[in-house]
XYZ file of C-alpha atoms in Angstrom:
531
model
C 127.021 111.558 86.735
C 123.496 110.399 87.658
C 120.568 112.263 86.028
C 119.535 113.678 89.401
C 121.099 115.453 92.347
C 122.180 113.250 95.246
C 120.778 114.496 98.534
C 123.138 116.163 100.965
C 123.640 114.005 104.054
C 126.558 116.025 105.453
C 124.567 117.424 108.404
C 123.360 113.931 109.286
C 126.895 112.584 109.159
C 128.270 115.480 111.215
C 125.643 115.136 113.935
C 126.155 111.391 114.173
C 129.951 111.754 114.194
C 129.838 114.239 117.071
C 127.703 111.879 119.170
C 130.188 109.079 118.488
C 133.274 111.205 119.129
C 131.873 112.357 122.482
C 130.905 108.815 123.452
C 127.191 109.658 123.463
C 126.030 107.373 120.652
C 124.240 105.146 123.149
C 121.727 107.952 123.715
C 120.182 107.202 120.311
C 118.747 103.920 121.583
C 115.887 103.079 123.934
C 113.354 105.500 122.527
C 109.861 104.456 123.588
C 107.980 102.348 121.029
C 104.302 101.469 121.127
C 102.062 99.740 118.590
C 98.390 100.181 117.722
C 97.091 97.328 115.571
C 93.648 97.291 113.982
C 91.851 94.120 112.878
C 88.358 93.414 111.671
C 86.405 90.819 113.593
C 84.881 88.566 110.952
C 82.773 85.425 110.885
C 84.234 82.159 109.653
C 83.365 83.081 106.060
C 85.149 86.423 106.272
C 82.076 88.622 106.542
C 82.267 91.617 108.887
C 80.925 90.593 112.279
C 77.522 91.965 113.249
C 78.129 91.113 116.901
C 78.808 93.771 119.510
C 82.316 94.233 120.864
C 82.574 91.353 123.385
C 81.846 92.658 126.879
C 84.287 90.052 128.191
C 87.059 92.169 126.666
C 86.052 95.130 128.785
C 84.841 98.596 127.848
C 85.926 99.917 124.470
C 85.481 103.421 125.941
C 87.911 103.091 128.833
C 90.121 100.019 128.317
C 93.689 101.254 127.777
C 94.733 98.369 125.514
C 91.629 96.918 123.828
C 89.221 99.262 122.067
C 87.506 99.779 118.721
C 88.121 102.176 115.865
C 85.433 103.179 113.375
C 83.329 100.043 113.500
C 82.113 97.926 116.385
C 83.836 95.113 114.484
C 87.148 96.963 113.971
C 89.073 96.053 117.103
C 92.188 98.037 118.029
C 94.903 96.547 120.212
C 97.246 99.052 121.868
C 100.529 98.449 123.653
C 102.063 100.748 126.234
C 105.300 102.414 125.092
C 108.384 100.355 125.938
C 112.112 101.084 125.486
C 112.479 97.432 124.448
C 110.957 96.267 121.149
C 110.697 92.689 122.392
C 108.494 93.832 125.287
C 106.281 95.781 122.889
C 105.780 92.725 120.706
C 105.271 90.423 123.688
C 102.545 92.699 125.062
C 100.863 92.770 121.649
C 101.086 88.979 121.485
C 99.578 88.582 124.961
C 96.729 90.904 124.025
C 95.968 88.831 120.924
C 95.893 85.680 123.035
C 93.471 87.220 125.503
C 91.193 88.439 122.708
C 91.159 85.075 120.952
C 90.234 83.448 124.242
C 87.022 85.524 124.223
C 86.023 85.258 120.559
C 83.338 82.764 119.629
C 83.386 81.464 116.053
C 85.170 84.614 114.874
C 88.551 85.488 113.400
C 90.684 88.603 113.313
C 91.126 89.406 109.623
C 94.793 89.125 108.664
C 94.980 91.887 106.050
C 94.436 95.626 105.901
C 91.784 95.424 103.191
C 88.459 93.790 104.097
C 86.521 91.183 102.147
C 82.867 90.186 101.834
C 81.670 93.775 102.233
C 77.910 93.943 101.778
C 77.577 97.710 101.622
C 77.425 100.443 104.251
C 74.484 98.858 106.033
C 76.595 95.804 106.887
C 79.111 97.879 108.865
C 78.103 98.582 112.488
C 79.396 101.891 113.869
C 81.281 101.575 117.157
C 79.222 102.063 120.319
C 80.649 103.367 123.598
C 77.806 103.335 126.081
C 75.404 105.937 127.500
C 77.811 108.698 128.528
C 78.244 111.991 126.705
C 81.843 111.034 126.001
C 80.744 107.720 124.484
C 78.036 109.438 122.445
C 80.565 111.929 121.085
C 82.810 109.116 119.839
C 79.871 107.401 118.128
C 78.497 110.583 116.542
C 81.964 111.427 115.218
C 82.062 108.040 113.484
C 78.545 108.496 112.165
C 79.740 111.746 110.643
C 82.661 110.003 108.958
C 80.200 107.595 107.390
C 78.086 110.420 105.986
C 81.147 112.294 104.737
C 83.256 109.527 103.253
C 81.159 106.356 103.283
C 81.415 103.526 105.784
C 83.284 101.009 103.626
C 86.476 103.055 103.517
C 86.483 103.267 107.319
C 86.977 99.522 107.869
C 90.447 99.430 106.313
C 92.865 98.296 109.033
C 96.415 99.433 109.672
C 99.289 99.388 112.131
C 100.421 102.594 113.856
C 103.979 102.940 115.157
C 104.296 105.321 118.117
C 107.759 106.646 118.873
C 109.291 109.078 121.324
C 112.930 110.137 121.172
C 114.966 109.131 124.267
C 114.570 111.927 126.818
C 118.293 111.920 127.620
C 119.108 112.758 123.997
C 117.260 116.083 123.850
C 119.605 118.302 125.930
C 122.619 116.875 124.097
C 121.149 117.648 120.671
C 120.127 121.115 121.822
C 123.659 121.806 123.002
C 125.198 120.443 119.793
C 122.901 122.547 117.606
C 123.404 125.660 119.781
C 119.687 126.457 119.770
C 118.393 129.216 122.035
C 115.137 129.011 123.942
C 113.594 126.418 126.224
C 113.964 122.678 125.957
C 110.229 122.134 125.378
C 110.243 124.406 122.353
C 113.356 122.667 121.002
C 111.733 119.253 121.412
C 108.580 120.264 119.516
C 110.613 121.942 116.759
C 112.753 118.818 116.432
C 109.739 116.548 116.270
C 108.298 118.656 113.461
C 111.627 118.451 111.618
C 111.439 114.689 112.038
C 107.843 114.684 110.748
C 108.766 116.711 107.649
C 111.450 114.190 106.774
C 109.109 111.271 107.390
C 106.762 112.866 104.876
C 109.563 113.306 102.352
C 110.336 109.612 102.655
C 106.687 108.565 103.087
C 106.883 106.365 99.988
C 109.356 104.064 101.763
C 106.706 102.482 104.011
C 104.322 101.343 101.248
C 107.211 100.095 99.136
C 109.039 98.172 101.863
C 106.086 97.048 103.987
C 102.986 97.483 101.840
C 100.871 94.330 101.924
C 97.706 95.322 100.081
C 98.397 95.013 96.331
C 94.951 93.502 95.702
C 91.439 94.071 96.930
C 88.204 92.099 97.082
C 85.794 93.305 94.406
C 83.120 93.700 97.080
C 85.142 96.568 98.567
C 84.634 98.640 95.433
C 80.838 98.394 95.744
C 80.445 98.526 91.960
C 82.408 101.760 91.598
C 84.364 102.094 88.339
C 88.095 101.390 88.567
C 91.107 101.135 86.297
C 92.483 98.234 88.330
C 92.945 94.947 86.525
C 91.079 91.745 87.299
C 93.237 89.186 89.098
C 90.420 86.669 89.218
C 86.626 86.687 89.363
C 86.615 88.191 92.877
C 89.811 90.276 92.955
C 91.094 93.569 91.557
C 94.755 94.590 91.610
C 97.481 96.662 90.045
C 100.318 94.415 88.842
C 102.990 96.573 90.533
C 100.956 97.807 93.513
C 102.372 97.815 97.021
C 99.656 99.292 99.263
C 96.214 100.050 97.865
C 95.347 101.082 101.429
C 97.669 104.079 100.968
C 96.440 104.793 97.440
C 93.440 106.756 96.262
C 90.935 104.060 97.279
C 92.152 104.211 100.901
C 91.370 106.617 103.714
C 92.922 109.930 102.725
C 91.702 113.497 102.891
C 90.726 113.301 99.226
C 88.491 116.364 99.531
C 91.353 118.660 100.575
C 91.379 120.500 97.264
C 87.665 121.202 97.590
C 87.758 122.325 101.219
C 91.084 124.141 100.977
C 92.632 122.664 104.131
C 96.154 121.314 104.236
C 98.040 121.044 107.504
C 101.289 122.994 107.741
C 104.250 121.254 109.381
C 106.597 124.254 109.627
C 106.169 124.141 113.409
C 103.800 123.527 116.271
C 102.005 126.891 116.118
C 101.410 126.642 112.378
C 100.133 123.073 112.645
C 97.712 123.926 115.467
C 96.460 126.998 113.593
C 95.626 124.913 110.492
C 93.664 122.321 112.438
C 91.844 124.923 114.542
C 90.801 126.731 111.362
C 89.437 123.507 109.876
C 87.544 122.584 113.051
C 85.994 126.066 113.326
C 85.200 126.726 109.633
C 81.916 125.583 108.127
C 81.836 123.495 104.948
C 78.834 123.892 102.620
C 78.984 120.259 101.538
C 78.755 119.026 105.114
C 76.062 121.589 105.936
C 73.844 119.774 103.426
C 74.207 116.583 105.483
C 72.808 118.351 108.514
C 74.051 118.179 112.091
C 71.026 117.341 114.240
C 68.236 115.930 112.093
C 64.956 114.725 113.578
C 66.514 114.781 117.029
C 69.573 112.650 116.078
C 73.100 113.893 115.489
C 74.450 112.947 112.075
C 77.814 114.541 112.769
C 79.402 116.614 115.510
C 79.347 119.746 113.370
C 79.293 120.783 109.716
C 82.836 122.127 109.690
C 85.740 121.068 107.497
C 86.865 118.743 110.299
C 84.646 117.556 113.139
C 87.693 117.013 115.369
C 91.462 116.834 114.857
C 91.564 113.066 114.252
C 89.540 113.443 111.074
C 92.575 114.948 109.367
C 94.362 112.002 107.848
C 98.129 112.135 107.616
C 100.827 109.494 107.347
C 102.302 110.861 110.576
C 100.897 112.882 113.480
C 102.459 114.816 116.358
C 100.890 113.605 119.609
C 100.539 114.559 123.254
C 98.747 112.479 125.884
C 95.314 113.881 126.678
C 94.122 114.813 130.142
C 90.487 113.788 130.564
C 88.509 114.978 127.523
C 91.088 117.525 126.425
C 91.192 118.622 122.789
C 94.337 117.268 121.021
C 95.333 120.701 119.715
C 95.015 122.126 123.214
C 97.171 119.342 124.654
C 99.852 120.106 122.040
C 99.609 123.823 122.723
C 99.940 123.364 126.484
C 102.633 120.674 126.673
C 104.220 120.389 123.237
C 104.884 117.231 121.247
C 105.382 114.102 123.341
C 105.699 111.483 120.594
C 104.837 110.871 116.956
C 102.501 108.374 115.361
C 103.463 106.813 112.019
C 100.212 105.654 110.410
C 101.272 104.349 106.991
C 101.972 100.693 107.824
C 99.798 97.955 106.375
C 98.922 94.963 108.510
C 101.629 92.390 107.794
C 99.524 89.453 106.622
C 102.437 87.044 106.966
C 102.906 87.590 110.707
C 100.311 86.796 113.399
C 100.968 90.151 115.110
C 100.650 92.165 111.913
C 104.198 93.491 112.370
C 107.536 91.891 113.183
C 110.736 92.759 114.996
C 112.729 93.333 111.816
C 110.263 96.030 110.774
C 110.553 97.693 114.179
C 114.353 97.857 113.972
C 114.255 99.507 110.567
C 111.495 101.966 111.453
C 113.256 102.996 114.660
C 116.487 103.575 112.712
C 114.515 105.566 110.142
C 113.140 107.734 112.955
C 116.681 108.521 114.099
C 117.726 109.153 110.495
C 114.855 111.635 110.023
C 115.685 113.307 113.358
C 119.359 113.904 112.534
C 118.955 114.677 108.828
C 118.530 118.276 107.676
C 114.822 119.163 107.402
C 113.912 122.451 105.709
C 110.328 123.688 105.509
C 108.078 122.047 102.916
C 106.977 124.385 100.132
C 103.794 123.881 98.103
C 105.649 122.250 95.216
C 107.300 119.736 97.522
C 103.947 119.144 99.272
C 102.425 118.218 95.922
C 105.401 115.966 95.133
C 105.054 114.166 98.471
C 101.412 113.348 97.686
C 102.202 112.192 94.158
C 105.138 110.050 95.300
C 103.023 108.313 97.924
C 100.157 107.526 95.554
C 102.425 106.421 92.716
C 104.340 104.116 95.055
C 101.115 102.684 96.457
C 99.784 101.895 92.979
C 102.925 101.150 90.973
C 105.858 100.986 93.406
C 107.283 97.717 92.073
C 107.593 99.063 88.544
C 111.379 99.137 88.105
C 111.218 102.338 86.092
C 108.898 104.272 88.416
C 110.140 107.830 88.787
C 109.519 109.900 91.909
C 109.793 113.675 92.279
C 112.568 115.162 94.402
C 113.209 118.887 94.435
C 113.584 119.899 90.772
C 114.503 116.419 89.572
C 112.962 113.065 88.882
C 114.615 110.015 90.373
C 113.912 106.316 90.138
C 112.339 104.952 93.299
C 114.961 102.211 93.317
C 117.862 104.692 93.157
C 116.438 106.981 95.822
C 115.685 104.034 98.065
C 119.216 102.671 97.793
C 120.592 106.137 98.518
C 118.504 106.454 101.700
C 119.335 102.937 102.868
C 123.036 103.570 102.351
C 122.768 106.893 104.219
C 121.231 105.019 107.170
C 124.126 102.581 107.473
C 126.117 104.661 109.959
C 123.085 105.016 112.224
C 122.424 101.264 112.150
C 126.065 100.468 112.900
C 126.005 102.821 115.885
C 122.695 101.456 117.171
C 123.996 97.880 116.875
C 126.643 98.591 119.514
C 126.252 96.013 122.311
C 123.453 94.272 120.384
C 123.662 90.560 119.643
C 123.316 89.624 115.987
C 123.464 93.219 114.678
C 119.655 93.494 114.322
C 119.653 97.026 112.916
C 122.135 96.253 110.153
C 120.392 92.947 109.445
C 117.110 94.757 108.981
C 118.766 97.441 106.866
C 120.295 94.811 104.579
C 116.923 93.111 104.221
C 115.381 96.400 103.091
C 118.284 96.931 100.700
C 117.492 93.585 99.093
C 113.922 94.771 98.559
C 115.261 97.878 96.841
C 117.457 95.793 94.565
C 114.711 93.292 93.802
C 111.047 94.122 94.420
C 110.208 90.400 94.383
C 111.225 90.392 98.071
C 108.575 92.960 99.073
C 105.495 91.703 100.967
C 103.202 92.893 98.175
C 105.069 90.815 95.592
C 105.226 87.776 97.873
C 101.471 88.031 98.486
C 100.631 88.068 94.783
C 103.057 85.196 94.144
C 101.379 83.108 96.841
C 97.963 83.870 95.400
C 99.115 82.725 91.962
C 100.913 79.638 93.273
C 97.885 78.551 95.300
C 95.362 79.587 92.645
C 93.753 81.912 95.197
C 91.992 85.212 94.952
C 92.513 87.859 97.617
C 89.593 86.578 99.675
C 90.902 82.997 99.753
C 94.414 84.169 100.635
C 93.250 86.478 103.419
C 90.895 83.893 104.894
C 93.639 81.257 104.886
C 96.099 83.549 106.653
C 93.444 84.633 109.159
C 92.764 81.016 110.078
C 96.496 80.324 110.423
C 96.913 83.250 112.805
C 93.875 82.165 114.796
C 95.320 78.666 115.173
C 98.676 80.129 116.232
C 97.211 82.135 119.112
C 94.671 79.541 120.220
C 97.403 76.915 120.493
C 99.422 79.195 122.825
C 97.042 80.420 125.549
C 98.089 82.913 128.194
C 99.524 81.827 131.508
C 97.001 81.909 134.346
C 98.658 84.945 135.945
C 98.735 86.921 132.682
C 95.151 85.979 131.870
C 94.111 87.156 135.340
C 95.772 90.545 134.727
C 93.782 91.031 131.532
C 90.577 89.889 133.220
C 91.098 92.507 135.926
C 91.771 95.214 133.344
C 88.502 94.307 131.610
C 86.561 94.517 134.882
C 88.199 97.803 135.850
C 87.391 99.328 132.455
C 83.715 98.402 132.780
C 83.614 99.956 136.242
C 85.254 103.096 134.907
C 82.695 103.366 132.099
C 79.881 103.040 134.635
C 81.421 105.812 136.743
C 81.654 108.126 133.730
C 78.035 107.475 132.841
C 76.870 108.094 136.415
C 78.802 111.357 136.634
C 77.151 112.938 133.592
C 75.079 115.990 134.501
C 74.975 117.905 131.208
C 72.823 117.327 128.159
C 74.752 116.138 125.113
C 74.193 119.525 123.462
C 75.815 121.320 126.402
C 78.582 118.726 126.611
C 79.574 119.480 123.002
C 79.443 123.226 123.612
C 81.790 122.842 126.579
C 84.135 120.575 124.617
C 84.586 122.987 121.725
C 84.808 125.977 124.079
C 88.020 124.682 125.678
C 90.840 127.226 125.534
């Protein structure tokens, strides 16, 4: 007998078997998948660009596919949701090509962790024009800088957006014999999916983590227990994703502020975020809100807005105009989920590849069909510990994670989950050429058996083989990706489409600015007064 309890996958197996027996297994496929990929614009030496977001790319306020995140230099490329992964990746590729066609003597940094960081003053906060809406986005980012420091905000990541196939919902509701409306069932099911994604949150940094080392400049002289890889690099020997560890962007002040989102259901989740947005925090009061006529932050509450709450996964609903996210969820329920724990894949020009997408989609289905009880405080604490331990030491063969009342080796738990996903991958491979889901699953199984196959291990091996520090490795990969896209320009028709989108976005920004009639103070009052 193993020294731990094997999880019960009987409900998963029963739900999958019923879909197969009724000939409805095809409904599991063609969920909508979208990607959001962040990259720092850097100069040829790897320093964070001081240049404004290129106007030739359009308006970062209104462009649907090309915007910025925290910094003016942190570009974010967004795909529409597609039922076909190849179309998602092709759109992301086209967007990269368009962007590279507009960059002058700059690169998109190939890794999640930045290099050549010269302190907070070297990081320009994103600017969105003269409108109240644009000012709100900038002030929010200014507040993040005061609260957490600017350096942490320029860590890049890849977000995986997923919505369950619409045709699947009524079938699952019928199978589970759940009363009530379909909208309520969908939101409840998405929250069940989210709870399971949190339980297995350590999988993403282990399998896809690509930030085992960091440039010393990122630490800004702060003390650390990381080891020295070379004169310019810190690392943990068994790290997978320092981005997801305690030096990354997490709500590290949760214990002080007393806010922790509840994922029991939609109402509970909304209530937690609303409390945080409406409750003052003494620490942030000391920063000040409007000082000498300039806003330092939107408010002095625990959260300025919902997006400040960091989580590995978020429930999402498309916003109408300047609607508050919690209000959109309250009015229309959960539309899709956003998995936020993926590092930028430094070995692929897009930052993510098709094999990853197949596995993550299958994992979404696995988490949807698997039993998902509420998360108690003890399990909540275990989830946090498991994620941090995996980020820092995930490739340690003896690393133990916490599950229920037991400890279990990461390797053993990972193999158990991968094996439990096999039936789903076999079903989803029906009518697929080359069995892409099973191929991806087997590749992840190899990583579980031997951590040398993980991206984090491969990165460190390359650095050793080439006698490189993290900076040299990241700069080399960034140049390779730049060459890849510049050697494959867009077709004239596709380039014209992007040019038109850029022009339209600039026109839209101008219209928003012209339509403003309120002062910024009144604009904020109206925003927070939405009910």
